[in-house]
Structures are given as structure tokens and as C-alpha cells.
Amino acid sequence: MGNIIVAVLAVVFVAGLTVLIVKKVRRGGHTRCKKCKTRYNLETDVNYEIMETVSAGNGTDKKVEFRCTCPKCGEVKTFTKLFPLQRIDNHDKVVHLNVENEIKEYFKK
């Protein structure tokens, strides 16, 4: 029975890690202007509002609404994204994450 639980937790951990890696690879779509491909600067080009908490499969997320203005062409883009707030690690402990840090990481080069 214990081996089954360990195997299930390992699969969940690997699946979660895979999702995080895929999200990092795909993040460029919202961090650049669609029109001219200029990268947004979080400090000067992006306004955001942290909204409600949403239940996630292995914790909770915060919904964040973004409004990005391209510094080069002026194109305005709005989108909503979920960022992790709490996760349960592979030792069944709750890990608290800082949404502001997650947003900064998302817009990092």
C-alpha cells in the first residue's frame, strides 16, 4: 500500500514539474507585443490587478488581470492568468508562494 502511494505521489510530482516547464517555455506569448514582438517591461509597460483566489488541483491560485502597453508601437493587450498561491509538495506540506514574485518571474527575460 505504501509503495502505491509513493508511486502516485511521484507521478503527480513529475506531471506538475512537466506543466511548470511547459508554462515557462510558452510564456513568451504574453510577454511580447503581438504586433511588433517587443518585450514588455514589467516596471513600465504592465499594469496588473490581483483578483480572486481560485481552487486548483493541488492548491490554490490567484487570478491576475494584466494590461500591457507596447512601448514601441503603443498596442494594448489585456489578458488574465492564474498564478500559484499555495501548493502541496511531495511531503504533503503546504508551500506558500508569493504571487508578486511569480509575476516578476513570468515577465523575466
Short mmCIF file of C-alpha atoms in Angstrom, two decimals, residues 4-79:
data_model
loop_
_atom_site.label_atom_id
_atom_site.label_comp_id
_atom_site.label_asym_id
_atom_site.label_seq_id
_atom_site.Cartn_x
_atom_site.Cartn_y
_atom_site.Cartn_z
CA ILE A 4 1.44 2.61 -4.31
CA ILE A 5 1.11 5.94 -2.50
CA VAL A 6 4.77 6.76 -3.18
CA ALA A 7 4.34 5.85 -6.86
CA VAL A 8 1.21 8.02 -7.18
CA LEU A 9 2.94 10.97 -5.49
CA ALA A 10 5.94 10.55 -7.80
CA VAL A 11 3.70 10.61 -10.88
CA VAL A 12 1.88 13.71 -9.62
CA PHE A 13 5.20 15.45 -8.88
CA VAL A 14 6.62 14.64 -12.34
CA ALA A 15 3.39 15.77 -14.04
CA GLY A 16 3.43 19.04 -12.07
CA LEU A 17 7.07 19.64 -12.93
CA THR A 18 6.35 18.99 -16.61
CA VAL A 19 3.49 21.51 -16.56
CA LEU A 20 5.75 24.15 -14.99
CA ILE A 21 8.45 23.59 -17.62
CA VAL A 22 5.92 23.81 -20.47
CA LYS A 23 4.48 27.02 -18.99
CA LYS A 24 7.95 28.58 -18.82
CA VAL A 25 8.63 27.70 -22.45
CA ARG A 26 5.25 29.09 -23.57
CA ARG A 27 5.33 32.29 -21.51
CA GLY A 28 6.76 34.41 -24.35
CA GLY A 29 3.33 34.76 -25.95
CA HIS A 30 2.04 37.18 -23.33
CA THR A 31 5.33 38.90 -22.50
CA ARG A 32 5.80 40.32 -26.00
CA CYS A 33 3.73 42.58 -28.22
CA LYS A 34 1.86 40.56 -30.87
CA LYS A 35 2.21 43.36 -33.39
CA CYS A 36 5.94 44.21 -33.24
CA LYS A 37 7.33 41.46 -30.90
CA THR A 38 8.81 43.97 -28.43
CA ARG A 39 9.16 42.54 -24.92
CA TYR A 40 7.11 44.25 -22.21
CA ASN A 41 8.94 45.72 -19.23
CA LEU A 42 7.03 44.83 -16.06
CA GLU A 43 8.02 48.08 -14.35
CA THR A 44 6.98 50.47 -17.13
CA ASP A 45 4.69 48.71 -19.61
CA VAL A 46 2.47 46.45 -17.49
CA ASN A 47 -0.41 47.22 -15.14
CA TYR A 48 -1.98 44.35 -13.25
CA GLU A 49 -4.58 43.66 -10.61
CA ILE A 50 -4.57 40.60 -8.38
CA MET A 51 -8.13 39.31 -8.26
CA GLU A 52 -9.87 36.43 -6.50
CA THR A 53 -8.46 33.15 -5.22
CA VAL A 54 -9.29 30.09 -7.31
CA SER A 55 -9.13 26.45 -6.25
CA ALA A 56 -6.53 24.41 -8.14
CA GLY A 57 -5.91 20.68 -8.31
CA ASN A 58 -3.04 20.70 -5.83
CA GLY A 59 -3.53 24.02 -4.03
CA THR A 60 -4.89 27.48 -4.75
CA ASP A 61 -4.20 30.09 -7.42
CA LYS A 62 -4.68 33.83 -7.67
CA LYS A 63 -6.33 35.23 -10.78
CA VAL A 64 -4.39 38.22 -12.17
CA GLU A 65 -5.65 40.60 -14.85
CA PHE A 66 -2.97 42.28 -16.99
CA ARG A 67 -2.99 45.34 -19.25
CA CYS A 68 0.21 45.71 -21.27
CA THR A 69 1.07 48.70 -23.47
CA CYS A 70 3.84 48.26 -26.02
CA PRO A 71 6.50 50.96 -25.61
CA LYS A 72 7.37 50.78 -29.32
CA CYS A 73 4.05 50.70 -31.21
CA GLY A 74 1.50 51.51 -28.49
CA GLU A 75 -0.53 48.32 -28.99
CA VAL A 76 -2.57 47.47 -25.87
CA LYS A 77 -3.03 43.86 -24.79
CA THR A 78 -5.18 42.56 -21.94
CA PHE A 79 -5.22 39.04 -20.57
#
